PDB file of C-alpha atoms in Angstrom:
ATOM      1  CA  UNK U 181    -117.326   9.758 296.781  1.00  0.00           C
ATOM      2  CA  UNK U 182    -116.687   6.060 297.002  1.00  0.00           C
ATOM      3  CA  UNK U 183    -116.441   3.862 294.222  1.00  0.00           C
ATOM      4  CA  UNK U 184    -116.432  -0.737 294.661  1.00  0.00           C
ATOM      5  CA  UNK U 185    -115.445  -2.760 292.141  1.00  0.00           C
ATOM      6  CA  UNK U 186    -116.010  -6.478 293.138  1.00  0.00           C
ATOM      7  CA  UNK U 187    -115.796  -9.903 292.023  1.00  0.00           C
ATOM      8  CA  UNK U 188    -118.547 -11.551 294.053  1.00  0.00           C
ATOM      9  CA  UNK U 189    -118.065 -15.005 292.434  1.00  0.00           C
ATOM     10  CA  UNK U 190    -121.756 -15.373 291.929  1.00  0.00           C
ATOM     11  CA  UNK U 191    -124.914 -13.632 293.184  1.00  0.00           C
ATOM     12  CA  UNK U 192    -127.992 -15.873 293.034  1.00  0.00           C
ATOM     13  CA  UNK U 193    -127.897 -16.504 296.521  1.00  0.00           C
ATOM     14  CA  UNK U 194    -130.576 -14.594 298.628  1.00  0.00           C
ATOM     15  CA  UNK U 195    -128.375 -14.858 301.824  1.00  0.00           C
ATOM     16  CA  UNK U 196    -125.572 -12.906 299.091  1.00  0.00           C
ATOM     17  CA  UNK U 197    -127.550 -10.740 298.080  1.00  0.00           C
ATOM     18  CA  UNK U 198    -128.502  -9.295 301.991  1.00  0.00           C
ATOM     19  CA  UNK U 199    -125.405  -9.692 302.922  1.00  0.00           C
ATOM     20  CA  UNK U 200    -124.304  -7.316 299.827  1.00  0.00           C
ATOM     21  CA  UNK U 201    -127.134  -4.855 300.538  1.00  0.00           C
ATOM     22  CA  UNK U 202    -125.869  -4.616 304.191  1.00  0.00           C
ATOM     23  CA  UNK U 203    -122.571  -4.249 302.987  1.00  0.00           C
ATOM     24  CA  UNK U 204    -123.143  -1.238 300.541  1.00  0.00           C
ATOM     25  CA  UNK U 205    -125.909   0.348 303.073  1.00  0.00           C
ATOM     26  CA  UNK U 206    -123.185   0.267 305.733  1.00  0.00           C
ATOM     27  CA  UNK U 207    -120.877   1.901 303.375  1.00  0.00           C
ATOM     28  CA  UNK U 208    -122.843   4.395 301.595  1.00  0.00           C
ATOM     29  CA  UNK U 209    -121.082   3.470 298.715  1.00  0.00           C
ATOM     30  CA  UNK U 210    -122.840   5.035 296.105  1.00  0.00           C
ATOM     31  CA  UNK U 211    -121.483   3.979 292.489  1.00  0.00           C
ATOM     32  CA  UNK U 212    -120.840  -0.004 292.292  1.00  0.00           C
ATOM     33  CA  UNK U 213    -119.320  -2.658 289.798  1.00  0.00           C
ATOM     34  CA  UNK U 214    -119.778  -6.254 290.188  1.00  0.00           C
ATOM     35  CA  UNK U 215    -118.275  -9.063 288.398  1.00  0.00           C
ATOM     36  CA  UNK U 216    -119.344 -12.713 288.140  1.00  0.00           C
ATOM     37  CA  UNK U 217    -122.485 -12.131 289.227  1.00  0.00           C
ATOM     38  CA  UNK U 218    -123.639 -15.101 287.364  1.00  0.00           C
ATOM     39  CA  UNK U 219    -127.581 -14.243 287.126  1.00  0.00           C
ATOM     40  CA  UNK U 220    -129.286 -14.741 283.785  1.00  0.00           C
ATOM     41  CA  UNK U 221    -131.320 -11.907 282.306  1.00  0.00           C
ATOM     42  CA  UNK U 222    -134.493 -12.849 283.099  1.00  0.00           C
ATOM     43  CA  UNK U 223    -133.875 -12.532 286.873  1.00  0.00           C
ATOM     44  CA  UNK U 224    -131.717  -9.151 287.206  1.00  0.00           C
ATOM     45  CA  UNK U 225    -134.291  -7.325 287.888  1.00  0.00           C
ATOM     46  CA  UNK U 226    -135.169  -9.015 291.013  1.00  0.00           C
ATOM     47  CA  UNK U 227    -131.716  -9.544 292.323  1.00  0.00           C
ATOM     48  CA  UNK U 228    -131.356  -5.805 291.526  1.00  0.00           C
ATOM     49  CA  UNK U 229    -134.330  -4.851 293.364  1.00  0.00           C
ATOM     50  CA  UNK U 230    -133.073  -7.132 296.760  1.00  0.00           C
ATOM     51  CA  UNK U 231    -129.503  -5.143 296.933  1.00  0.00           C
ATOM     52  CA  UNK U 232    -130.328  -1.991 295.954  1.00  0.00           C
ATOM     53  CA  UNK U 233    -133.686  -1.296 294.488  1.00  0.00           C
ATOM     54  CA  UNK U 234    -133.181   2.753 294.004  1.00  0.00           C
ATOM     55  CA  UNK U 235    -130.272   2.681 292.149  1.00  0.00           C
ATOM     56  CA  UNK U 236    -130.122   2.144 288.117  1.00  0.00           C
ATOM     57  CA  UNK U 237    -127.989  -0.332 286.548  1.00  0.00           C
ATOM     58  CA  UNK U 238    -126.549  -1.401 283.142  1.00  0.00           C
ATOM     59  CA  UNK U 239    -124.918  -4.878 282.141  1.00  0.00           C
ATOM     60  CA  UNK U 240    -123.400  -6.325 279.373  1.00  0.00           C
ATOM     61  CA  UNK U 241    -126.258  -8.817 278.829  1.00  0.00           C
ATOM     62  CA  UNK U 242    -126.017  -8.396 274.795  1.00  0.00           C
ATOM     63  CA  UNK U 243    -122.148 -10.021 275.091  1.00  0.00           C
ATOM     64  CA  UNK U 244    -122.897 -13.010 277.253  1.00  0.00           C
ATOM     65  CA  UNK U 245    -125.962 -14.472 278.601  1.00  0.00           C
ATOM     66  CA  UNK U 246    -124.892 -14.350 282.303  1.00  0.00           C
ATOM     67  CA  UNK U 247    -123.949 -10.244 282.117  1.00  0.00           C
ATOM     68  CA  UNK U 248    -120.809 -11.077 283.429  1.00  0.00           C
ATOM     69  CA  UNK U 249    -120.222  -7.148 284.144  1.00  0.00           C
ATOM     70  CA  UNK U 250    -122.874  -5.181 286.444  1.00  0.00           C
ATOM     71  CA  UNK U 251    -122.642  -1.359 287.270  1.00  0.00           C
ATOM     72  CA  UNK U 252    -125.111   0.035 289.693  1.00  0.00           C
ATOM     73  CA  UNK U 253    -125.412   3.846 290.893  1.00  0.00           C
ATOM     74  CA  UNK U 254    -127.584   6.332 293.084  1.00  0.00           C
ATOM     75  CA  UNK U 255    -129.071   8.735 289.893  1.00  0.00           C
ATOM     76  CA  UNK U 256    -129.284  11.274 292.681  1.00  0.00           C
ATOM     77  CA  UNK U 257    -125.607  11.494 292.383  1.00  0.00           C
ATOM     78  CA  UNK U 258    -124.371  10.616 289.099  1.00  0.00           C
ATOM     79  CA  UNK U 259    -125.375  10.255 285.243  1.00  0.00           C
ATOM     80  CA  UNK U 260    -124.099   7.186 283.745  1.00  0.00           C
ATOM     81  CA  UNK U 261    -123.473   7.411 279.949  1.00  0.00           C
ATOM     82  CA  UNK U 262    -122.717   3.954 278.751  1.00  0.00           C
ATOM     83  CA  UNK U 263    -120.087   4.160 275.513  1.00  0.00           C
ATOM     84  CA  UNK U 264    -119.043   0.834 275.290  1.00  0.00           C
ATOM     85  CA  UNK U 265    -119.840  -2.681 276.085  1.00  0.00           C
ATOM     86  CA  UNK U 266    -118.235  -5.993 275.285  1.00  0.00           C
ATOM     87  CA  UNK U 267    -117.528  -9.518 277.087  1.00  0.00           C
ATOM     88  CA  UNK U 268    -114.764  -8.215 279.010  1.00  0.00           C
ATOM     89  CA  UNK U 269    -115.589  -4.673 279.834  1.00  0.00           C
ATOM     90  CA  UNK U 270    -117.987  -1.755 280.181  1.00  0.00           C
ATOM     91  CA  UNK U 271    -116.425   1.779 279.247  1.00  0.00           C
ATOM     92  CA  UNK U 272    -118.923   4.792 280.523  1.00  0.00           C
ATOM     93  CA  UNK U 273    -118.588   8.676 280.947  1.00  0.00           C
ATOM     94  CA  UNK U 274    -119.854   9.265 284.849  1.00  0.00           C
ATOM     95  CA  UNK U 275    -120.838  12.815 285.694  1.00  0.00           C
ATOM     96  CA  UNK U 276    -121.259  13.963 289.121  1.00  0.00           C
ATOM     97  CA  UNK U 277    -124.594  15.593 289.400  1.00  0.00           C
ATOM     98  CA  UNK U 278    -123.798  18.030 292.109  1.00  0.00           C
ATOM     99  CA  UNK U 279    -120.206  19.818 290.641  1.00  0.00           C
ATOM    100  CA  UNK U 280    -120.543  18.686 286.459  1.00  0.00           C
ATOM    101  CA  UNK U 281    -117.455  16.888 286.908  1.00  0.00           C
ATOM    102  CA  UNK U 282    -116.651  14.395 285.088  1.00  0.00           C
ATOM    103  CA  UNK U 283    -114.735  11.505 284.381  1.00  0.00           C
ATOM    104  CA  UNK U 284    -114.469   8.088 282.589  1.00  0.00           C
ATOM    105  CA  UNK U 285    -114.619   4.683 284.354  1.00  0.00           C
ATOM    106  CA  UNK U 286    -113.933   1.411 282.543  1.00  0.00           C
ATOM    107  CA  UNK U 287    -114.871  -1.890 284.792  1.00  0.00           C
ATOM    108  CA  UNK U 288    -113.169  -4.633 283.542  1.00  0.00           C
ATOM    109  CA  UNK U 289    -113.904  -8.973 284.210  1.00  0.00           C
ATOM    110  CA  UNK U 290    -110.658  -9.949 281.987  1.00  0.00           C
ATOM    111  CA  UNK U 291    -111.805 -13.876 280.459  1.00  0.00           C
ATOM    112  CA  UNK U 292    -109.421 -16.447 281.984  1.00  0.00           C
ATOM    113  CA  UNK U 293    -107.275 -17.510 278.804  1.00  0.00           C
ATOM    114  CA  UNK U 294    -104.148 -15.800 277.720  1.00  0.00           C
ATOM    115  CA  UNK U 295    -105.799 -15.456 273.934  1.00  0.00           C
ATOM    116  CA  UNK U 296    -108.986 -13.646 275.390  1.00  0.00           C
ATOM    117  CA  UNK U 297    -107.338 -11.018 277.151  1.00  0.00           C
ATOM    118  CA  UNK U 298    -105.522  -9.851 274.360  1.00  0.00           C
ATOM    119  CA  UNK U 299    -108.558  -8.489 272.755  1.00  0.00           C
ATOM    120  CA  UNK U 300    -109.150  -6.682 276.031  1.00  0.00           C
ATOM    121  CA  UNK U 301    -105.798  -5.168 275.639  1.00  0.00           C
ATOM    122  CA  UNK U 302    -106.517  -4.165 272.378  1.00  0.00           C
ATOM    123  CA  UNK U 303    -109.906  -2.610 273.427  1.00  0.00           C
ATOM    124  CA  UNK U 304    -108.265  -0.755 276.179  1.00  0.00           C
ATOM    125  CA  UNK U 305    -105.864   0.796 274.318  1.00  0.00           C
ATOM    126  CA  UNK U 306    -108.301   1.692 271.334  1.00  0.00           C
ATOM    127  CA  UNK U 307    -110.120   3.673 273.946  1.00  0.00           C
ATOM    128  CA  UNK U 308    -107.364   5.356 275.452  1.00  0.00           C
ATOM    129  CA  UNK U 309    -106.184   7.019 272.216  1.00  0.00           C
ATOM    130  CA  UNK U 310    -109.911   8.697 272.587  1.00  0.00           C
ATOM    131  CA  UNK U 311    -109.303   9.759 275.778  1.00  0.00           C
ATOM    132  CA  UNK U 312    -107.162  12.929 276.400  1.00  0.00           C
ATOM    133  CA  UNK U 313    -109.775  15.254 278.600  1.00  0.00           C
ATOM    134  CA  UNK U 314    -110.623  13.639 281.559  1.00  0.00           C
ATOM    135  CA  UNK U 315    -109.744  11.660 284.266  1.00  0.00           C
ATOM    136  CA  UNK U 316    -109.986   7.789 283.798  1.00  0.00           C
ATOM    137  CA  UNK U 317    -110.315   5.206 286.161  1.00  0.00           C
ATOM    138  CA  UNK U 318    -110.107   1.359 285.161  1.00  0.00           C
ATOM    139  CA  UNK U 319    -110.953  -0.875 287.765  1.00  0.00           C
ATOM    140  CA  UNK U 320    -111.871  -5.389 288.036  1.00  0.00           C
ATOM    141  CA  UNK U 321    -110.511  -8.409 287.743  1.00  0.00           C
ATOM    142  CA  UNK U 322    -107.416  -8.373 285.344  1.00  0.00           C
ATOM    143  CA  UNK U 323    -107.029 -12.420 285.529  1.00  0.00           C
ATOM    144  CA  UNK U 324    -103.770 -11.492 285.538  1.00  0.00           C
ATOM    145  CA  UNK U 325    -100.943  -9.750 287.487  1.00  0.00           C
ATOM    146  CA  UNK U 326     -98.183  -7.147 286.538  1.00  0.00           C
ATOM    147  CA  UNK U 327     -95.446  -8.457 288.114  1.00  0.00           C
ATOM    148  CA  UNK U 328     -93.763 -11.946 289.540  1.00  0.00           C
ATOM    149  CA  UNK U 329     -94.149 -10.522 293.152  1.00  0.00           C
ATOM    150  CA  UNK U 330     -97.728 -10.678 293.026  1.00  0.00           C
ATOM    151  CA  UNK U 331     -98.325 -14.437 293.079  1.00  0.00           C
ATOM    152  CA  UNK U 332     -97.514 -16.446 295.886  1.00  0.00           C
ATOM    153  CA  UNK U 333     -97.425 -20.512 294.896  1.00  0.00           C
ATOM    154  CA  UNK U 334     -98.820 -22.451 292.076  1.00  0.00           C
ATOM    155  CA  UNK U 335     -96.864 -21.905 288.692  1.00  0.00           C
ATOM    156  CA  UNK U 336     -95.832 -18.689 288.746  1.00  0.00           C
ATOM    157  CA  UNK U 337     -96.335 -16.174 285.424  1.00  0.00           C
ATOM    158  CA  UNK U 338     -94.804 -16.231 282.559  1.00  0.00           C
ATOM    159  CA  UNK U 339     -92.450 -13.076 281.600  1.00  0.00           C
ATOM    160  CA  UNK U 340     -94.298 -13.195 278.026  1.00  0.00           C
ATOM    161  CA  UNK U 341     -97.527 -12.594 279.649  1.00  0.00           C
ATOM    162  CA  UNK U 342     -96.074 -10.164 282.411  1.00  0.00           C
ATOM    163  CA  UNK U 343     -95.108  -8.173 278.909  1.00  0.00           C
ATOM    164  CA  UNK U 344     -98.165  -8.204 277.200  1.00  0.00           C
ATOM    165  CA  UNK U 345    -100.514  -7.096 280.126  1.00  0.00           C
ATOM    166  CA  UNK U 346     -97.406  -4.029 281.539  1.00  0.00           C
ATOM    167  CA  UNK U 347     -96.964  -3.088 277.420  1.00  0.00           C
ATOM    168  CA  UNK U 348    -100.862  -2.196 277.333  1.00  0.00           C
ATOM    169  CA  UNK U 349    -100.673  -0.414 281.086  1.00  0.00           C
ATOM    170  CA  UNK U 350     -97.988   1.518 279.147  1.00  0.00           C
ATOM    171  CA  UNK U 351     -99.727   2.313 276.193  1.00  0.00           C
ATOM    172  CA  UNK U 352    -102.943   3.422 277.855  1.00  0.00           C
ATOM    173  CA  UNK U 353    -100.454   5.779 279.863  1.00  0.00           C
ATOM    174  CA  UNK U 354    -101.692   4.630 282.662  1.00  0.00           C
ATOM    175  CA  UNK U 355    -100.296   3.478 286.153  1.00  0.00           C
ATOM    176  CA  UNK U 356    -101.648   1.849 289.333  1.00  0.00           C
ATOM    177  CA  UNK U 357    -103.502   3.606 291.921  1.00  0.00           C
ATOM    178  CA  UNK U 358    -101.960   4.316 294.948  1.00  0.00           C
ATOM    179  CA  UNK U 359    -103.295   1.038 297.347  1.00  0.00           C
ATOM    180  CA  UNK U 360    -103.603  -0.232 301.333  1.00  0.00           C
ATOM    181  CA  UNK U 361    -104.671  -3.429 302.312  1.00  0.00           C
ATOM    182  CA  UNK U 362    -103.999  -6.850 301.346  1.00  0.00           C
ATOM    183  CA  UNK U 363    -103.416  -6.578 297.607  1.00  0.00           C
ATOM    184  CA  UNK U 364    -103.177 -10.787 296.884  1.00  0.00           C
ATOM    185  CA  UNK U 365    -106.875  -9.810 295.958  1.00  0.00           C
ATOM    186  CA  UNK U 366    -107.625 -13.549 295.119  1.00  0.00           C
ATOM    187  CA  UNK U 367    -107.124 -17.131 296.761  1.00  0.00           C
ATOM    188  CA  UNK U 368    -107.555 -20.256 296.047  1.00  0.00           C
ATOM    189  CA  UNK U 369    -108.826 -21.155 299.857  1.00  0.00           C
ATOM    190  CA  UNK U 370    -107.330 -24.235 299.945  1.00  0.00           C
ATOM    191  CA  UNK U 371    -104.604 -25.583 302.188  1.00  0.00           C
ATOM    192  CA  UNK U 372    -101.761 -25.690 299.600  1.00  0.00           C
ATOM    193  CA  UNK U 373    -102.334 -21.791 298.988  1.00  0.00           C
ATOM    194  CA  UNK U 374    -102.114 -19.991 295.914  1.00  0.00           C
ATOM    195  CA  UNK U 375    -102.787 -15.990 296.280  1.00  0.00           C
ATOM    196  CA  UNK U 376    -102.612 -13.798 293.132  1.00  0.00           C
ATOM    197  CA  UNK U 377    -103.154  -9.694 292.753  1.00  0.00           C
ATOM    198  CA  UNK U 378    -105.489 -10.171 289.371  1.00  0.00           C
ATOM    199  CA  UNK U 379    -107.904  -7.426 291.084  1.00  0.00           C
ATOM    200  CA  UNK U 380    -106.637  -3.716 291.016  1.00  0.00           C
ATOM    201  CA  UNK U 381    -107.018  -0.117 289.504  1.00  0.00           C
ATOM    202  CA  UNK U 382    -105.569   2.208 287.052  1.00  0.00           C
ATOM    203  CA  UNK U 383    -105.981   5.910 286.730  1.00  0.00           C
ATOM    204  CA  UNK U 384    -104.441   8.409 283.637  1.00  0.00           C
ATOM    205  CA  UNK U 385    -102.363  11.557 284.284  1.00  0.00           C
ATOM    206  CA  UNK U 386    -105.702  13.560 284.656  1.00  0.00           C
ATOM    207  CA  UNK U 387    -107.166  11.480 287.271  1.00  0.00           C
ATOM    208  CA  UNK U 388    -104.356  11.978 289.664  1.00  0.00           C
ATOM    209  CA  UNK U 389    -104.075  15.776 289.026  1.00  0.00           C
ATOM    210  CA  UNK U 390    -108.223  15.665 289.893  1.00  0.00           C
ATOM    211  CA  UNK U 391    -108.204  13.477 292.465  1.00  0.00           C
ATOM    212  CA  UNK U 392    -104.135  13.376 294.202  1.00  0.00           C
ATOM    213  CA  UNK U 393    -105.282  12.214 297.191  1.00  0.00           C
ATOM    214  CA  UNK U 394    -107.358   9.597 295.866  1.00  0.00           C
ATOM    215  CA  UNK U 395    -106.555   5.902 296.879  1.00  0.00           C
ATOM    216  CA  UNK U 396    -107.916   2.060 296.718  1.00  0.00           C
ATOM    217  CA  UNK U 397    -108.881   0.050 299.949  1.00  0.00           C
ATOM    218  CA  UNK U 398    -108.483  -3.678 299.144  1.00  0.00           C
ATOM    219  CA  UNK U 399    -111.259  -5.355 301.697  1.00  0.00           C
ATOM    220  CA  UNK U 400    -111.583  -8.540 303.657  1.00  0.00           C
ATOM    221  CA  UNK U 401    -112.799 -11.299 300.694  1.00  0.00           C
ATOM    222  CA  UNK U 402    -115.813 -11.607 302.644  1.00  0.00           C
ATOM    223  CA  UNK U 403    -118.284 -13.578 300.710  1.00  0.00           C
ATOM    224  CA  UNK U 404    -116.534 -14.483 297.880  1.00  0.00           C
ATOM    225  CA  UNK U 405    -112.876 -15.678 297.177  1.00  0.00           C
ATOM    226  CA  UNK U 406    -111.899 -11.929 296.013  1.00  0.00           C
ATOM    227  CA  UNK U 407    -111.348  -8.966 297.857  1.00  0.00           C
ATOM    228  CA  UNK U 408    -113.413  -6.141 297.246  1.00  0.00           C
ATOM    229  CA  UNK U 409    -112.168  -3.122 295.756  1.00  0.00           C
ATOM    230  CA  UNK U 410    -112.848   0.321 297.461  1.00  0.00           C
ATOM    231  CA  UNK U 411    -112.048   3.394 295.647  1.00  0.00           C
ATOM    232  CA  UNK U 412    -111.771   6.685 298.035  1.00  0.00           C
ATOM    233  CA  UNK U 413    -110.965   9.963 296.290  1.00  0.00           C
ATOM    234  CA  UNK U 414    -109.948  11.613 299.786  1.00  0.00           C
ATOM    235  CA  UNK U 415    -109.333  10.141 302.988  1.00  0.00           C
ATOM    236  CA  UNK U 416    -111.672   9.628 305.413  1.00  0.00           C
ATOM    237  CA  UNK U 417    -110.600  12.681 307.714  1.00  0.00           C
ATOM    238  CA  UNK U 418    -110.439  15.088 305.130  1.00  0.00           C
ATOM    239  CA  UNK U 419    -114.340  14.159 304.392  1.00  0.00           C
ATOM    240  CA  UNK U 420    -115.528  16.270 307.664  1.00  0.00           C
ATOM    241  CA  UNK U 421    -114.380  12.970 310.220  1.00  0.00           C
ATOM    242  CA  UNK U 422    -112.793  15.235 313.151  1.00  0.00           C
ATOM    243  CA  UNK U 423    -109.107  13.934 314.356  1.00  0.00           C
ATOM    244  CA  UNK U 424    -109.077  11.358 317.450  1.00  0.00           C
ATOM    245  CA  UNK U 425    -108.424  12.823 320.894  1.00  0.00           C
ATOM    246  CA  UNK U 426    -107.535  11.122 323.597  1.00  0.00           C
ATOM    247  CA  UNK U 427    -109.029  12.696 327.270  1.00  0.00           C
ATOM    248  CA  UNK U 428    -107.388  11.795 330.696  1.00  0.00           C
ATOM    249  CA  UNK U 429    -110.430  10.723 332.210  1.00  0.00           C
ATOM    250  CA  UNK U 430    -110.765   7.410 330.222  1.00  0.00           C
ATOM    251  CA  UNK U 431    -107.255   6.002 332.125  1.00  0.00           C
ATOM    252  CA  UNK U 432    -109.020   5.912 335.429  1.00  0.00           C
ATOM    253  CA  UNK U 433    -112.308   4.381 333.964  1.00  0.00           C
ATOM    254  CA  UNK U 434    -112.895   1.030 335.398  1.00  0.00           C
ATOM    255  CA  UNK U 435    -113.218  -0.955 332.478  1.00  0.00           C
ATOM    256  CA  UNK U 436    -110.600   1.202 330.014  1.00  0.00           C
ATOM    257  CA  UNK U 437    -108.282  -1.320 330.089  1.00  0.00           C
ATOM    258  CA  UNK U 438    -110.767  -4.036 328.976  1.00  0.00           C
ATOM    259  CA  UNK U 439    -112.084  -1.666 326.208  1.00  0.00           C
ATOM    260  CA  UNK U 440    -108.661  -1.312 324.549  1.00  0.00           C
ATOM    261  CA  UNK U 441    -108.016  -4.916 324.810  1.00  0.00           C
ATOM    262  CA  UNK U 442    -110.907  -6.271 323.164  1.00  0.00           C
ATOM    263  CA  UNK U 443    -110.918  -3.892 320.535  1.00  0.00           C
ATOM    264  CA  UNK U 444    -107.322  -4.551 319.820  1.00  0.00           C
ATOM    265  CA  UNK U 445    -107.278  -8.325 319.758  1.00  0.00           C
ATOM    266  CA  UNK U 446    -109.692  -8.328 316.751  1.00  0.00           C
ATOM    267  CA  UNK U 447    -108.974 -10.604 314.103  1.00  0.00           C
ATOM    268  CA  UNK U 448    -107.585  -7.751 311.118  1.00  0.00           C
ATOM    269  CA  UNK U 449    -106.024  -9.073 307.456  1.00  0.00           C
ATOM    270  CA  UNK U 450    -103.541  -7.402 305.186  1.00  0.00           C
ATOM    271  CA  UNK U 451     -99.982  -6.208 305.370  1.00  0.00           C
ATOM    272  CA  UNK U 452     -98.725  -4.938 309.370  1.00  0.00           C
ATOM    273  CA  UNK U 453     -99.396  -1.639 308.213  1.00  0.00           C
ATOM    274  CA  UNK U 454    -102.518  -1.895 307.342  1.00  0.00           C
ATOM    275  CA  UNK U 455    -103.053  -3.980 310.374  1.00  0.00           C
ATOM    276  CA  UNK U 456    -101.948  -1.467 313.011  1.00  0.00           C
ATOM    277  CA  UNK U 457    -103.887   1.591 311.080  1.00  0.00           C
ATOM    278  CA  UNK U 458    -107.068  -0.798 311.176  1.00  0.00           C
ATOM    279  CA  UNK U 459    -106.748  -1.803 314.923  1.00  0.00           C
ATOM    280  CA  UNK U 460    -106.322   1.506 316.210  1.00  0.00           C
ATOM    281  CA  UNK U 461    -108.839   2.755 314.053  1.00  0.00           C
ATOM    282  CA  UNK U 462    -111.024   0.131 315.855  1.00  0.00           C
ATOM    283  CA  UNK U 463    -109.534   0.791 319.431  1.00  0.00           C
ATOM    284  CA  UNK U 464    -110.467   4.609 318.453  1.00  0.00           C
ATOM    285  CA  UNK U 465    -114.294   3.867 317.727  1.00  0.00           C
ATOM    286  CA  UNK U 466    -114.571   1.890 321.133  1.00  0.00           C
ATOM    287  CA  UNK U 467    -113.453   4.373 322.904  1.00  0.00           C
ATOM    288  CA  UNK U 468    -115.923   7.007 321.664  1.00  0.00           C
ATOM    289  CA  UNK U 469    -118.712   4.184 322.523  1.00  0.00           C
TER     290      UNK U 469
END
């Protein structure tokens, strides 16, 4: 099961909207949350329709007029039980239709002022002291970062508001999910750069004894000016994806060389790690061409 969260800085675009229905039809990606979508009420429906028509969807409408939160899902899979909605988050108990499992999943579109967010805080911890039987997984854009490290120019944080965000992290008992990828999940795409990590997820105790090998992607930005936030709860080749194997014949193929090349020089973002693991993942799937 995969799981997005994504800030798509706005959504009324048509050519957005295809390009996010490609994007989640390529990926199969079953149970969504979008941020900043900034489409009134009145036309949801249709934009809903264009991405993904089959799915259902909730949004936090009756806290601000542009539903700042959306969460989309295939009902084939899961049963969404909303619990809580307000400006900055929506709090729901997810089941999985096909085991009964279950689990909690907060997405979160933090408001950009220091004052704002403390209500958020407040909210997140008065749901975590509700919260001791299953797995939880909190997951948006924190407008804000956990640690100095995780901006790169501009003013850089303040330690009172490093505190503040860390103390409720603490007393939520909760802890960052294990992440790849380029985690400066936001720029400012300008030429004096300013890159922040205010996107990222959280999981309990329970979640990681449900789902241990369970991990975030953090995507190219793509469309918007934030990456997008894949959730995994195995890795790809423990989800029936067979092991790469390399045969002799390809070395004396003609155009081997050229293969390997062109499939390796692809442009690939995020930290060299991530960077090798992507380009011979890529170098892998032309070879099986």
């Amino acid at each position: 099961m995969n799981c997005l969260f994504w800030n798509v800085r706005g959504l009324n675009s048509k050519t957005k909207q295809l390009d996010l229905k490609d994007f989640l039809t390529s990926r199969r990606i079953p149970l969504i949350s979008l941020v900043e979508t900034k489409v009134e009420a009145g036309n949801a429906p249709s934009v809903h329709a264009r991405i993904c028509g089959d799915f259902h969807h909730i949004a936090n409408y009756s806290h601000n007029t542009m539903g700042r939160i959306w969460i989309m899902w295939d009902p084939n899979l899961f049963l969404v039980d909303p619990q809580i909605y307000s400006d900055q988050l929506i709090h729901c108990c997810i089941t999985m239709k096909h085991t009964g499992h279950q689990f909690y999943m907060t997405s979160i579109y933090a408001l950009n002022d220091e004052g704002g967010r403390r209500f958020l805080w407040d909210d997140l911890k008065a749901i975590a002291q509700n919260l001791h039987d299953k797995p939880w997984l909190v997951g948006g854009d924190m407008n804000e970062v956990r640690f100095t490290h995780e901006k790169v120019g501009g003013r850089p944080p303040t330690l009172r508001r490093l505190r503040k965000f860390n103390q409720c992290i603490n007393d939520c008992n909760l802890q960052d999910m294990k992440a790849m990828g380029h985690t400066l999940s936001w720029t400012n795409l300008q030429q004096e750069r300013i890159a922040s990590r205010l996107d990222r997820t959280l999981i309990n105790s329970l979640w990681l004894n449900a789902y241990p090998e369970s991990f975030t992607e953090y995507l190219a930005p793509g469309f918007s000016d934030h990456s997008a936030l894949l959730v995994r709860l195995t890795p790809e080749v423990l989800s029936g994806h067979k092991p790469f194997k390399c045969f002799n014949m390809w070395f004396i193929h003609p155009t081997f060389t050229e293969v390997v090349e062109n499939a390796w020089l692809t442009e690939v973002e995020g930290t060299p790690q991530y960077r090798l693991a992507k380009k011979l993942q890529l170098v892998n799937l032309a070879l099986k061409k």
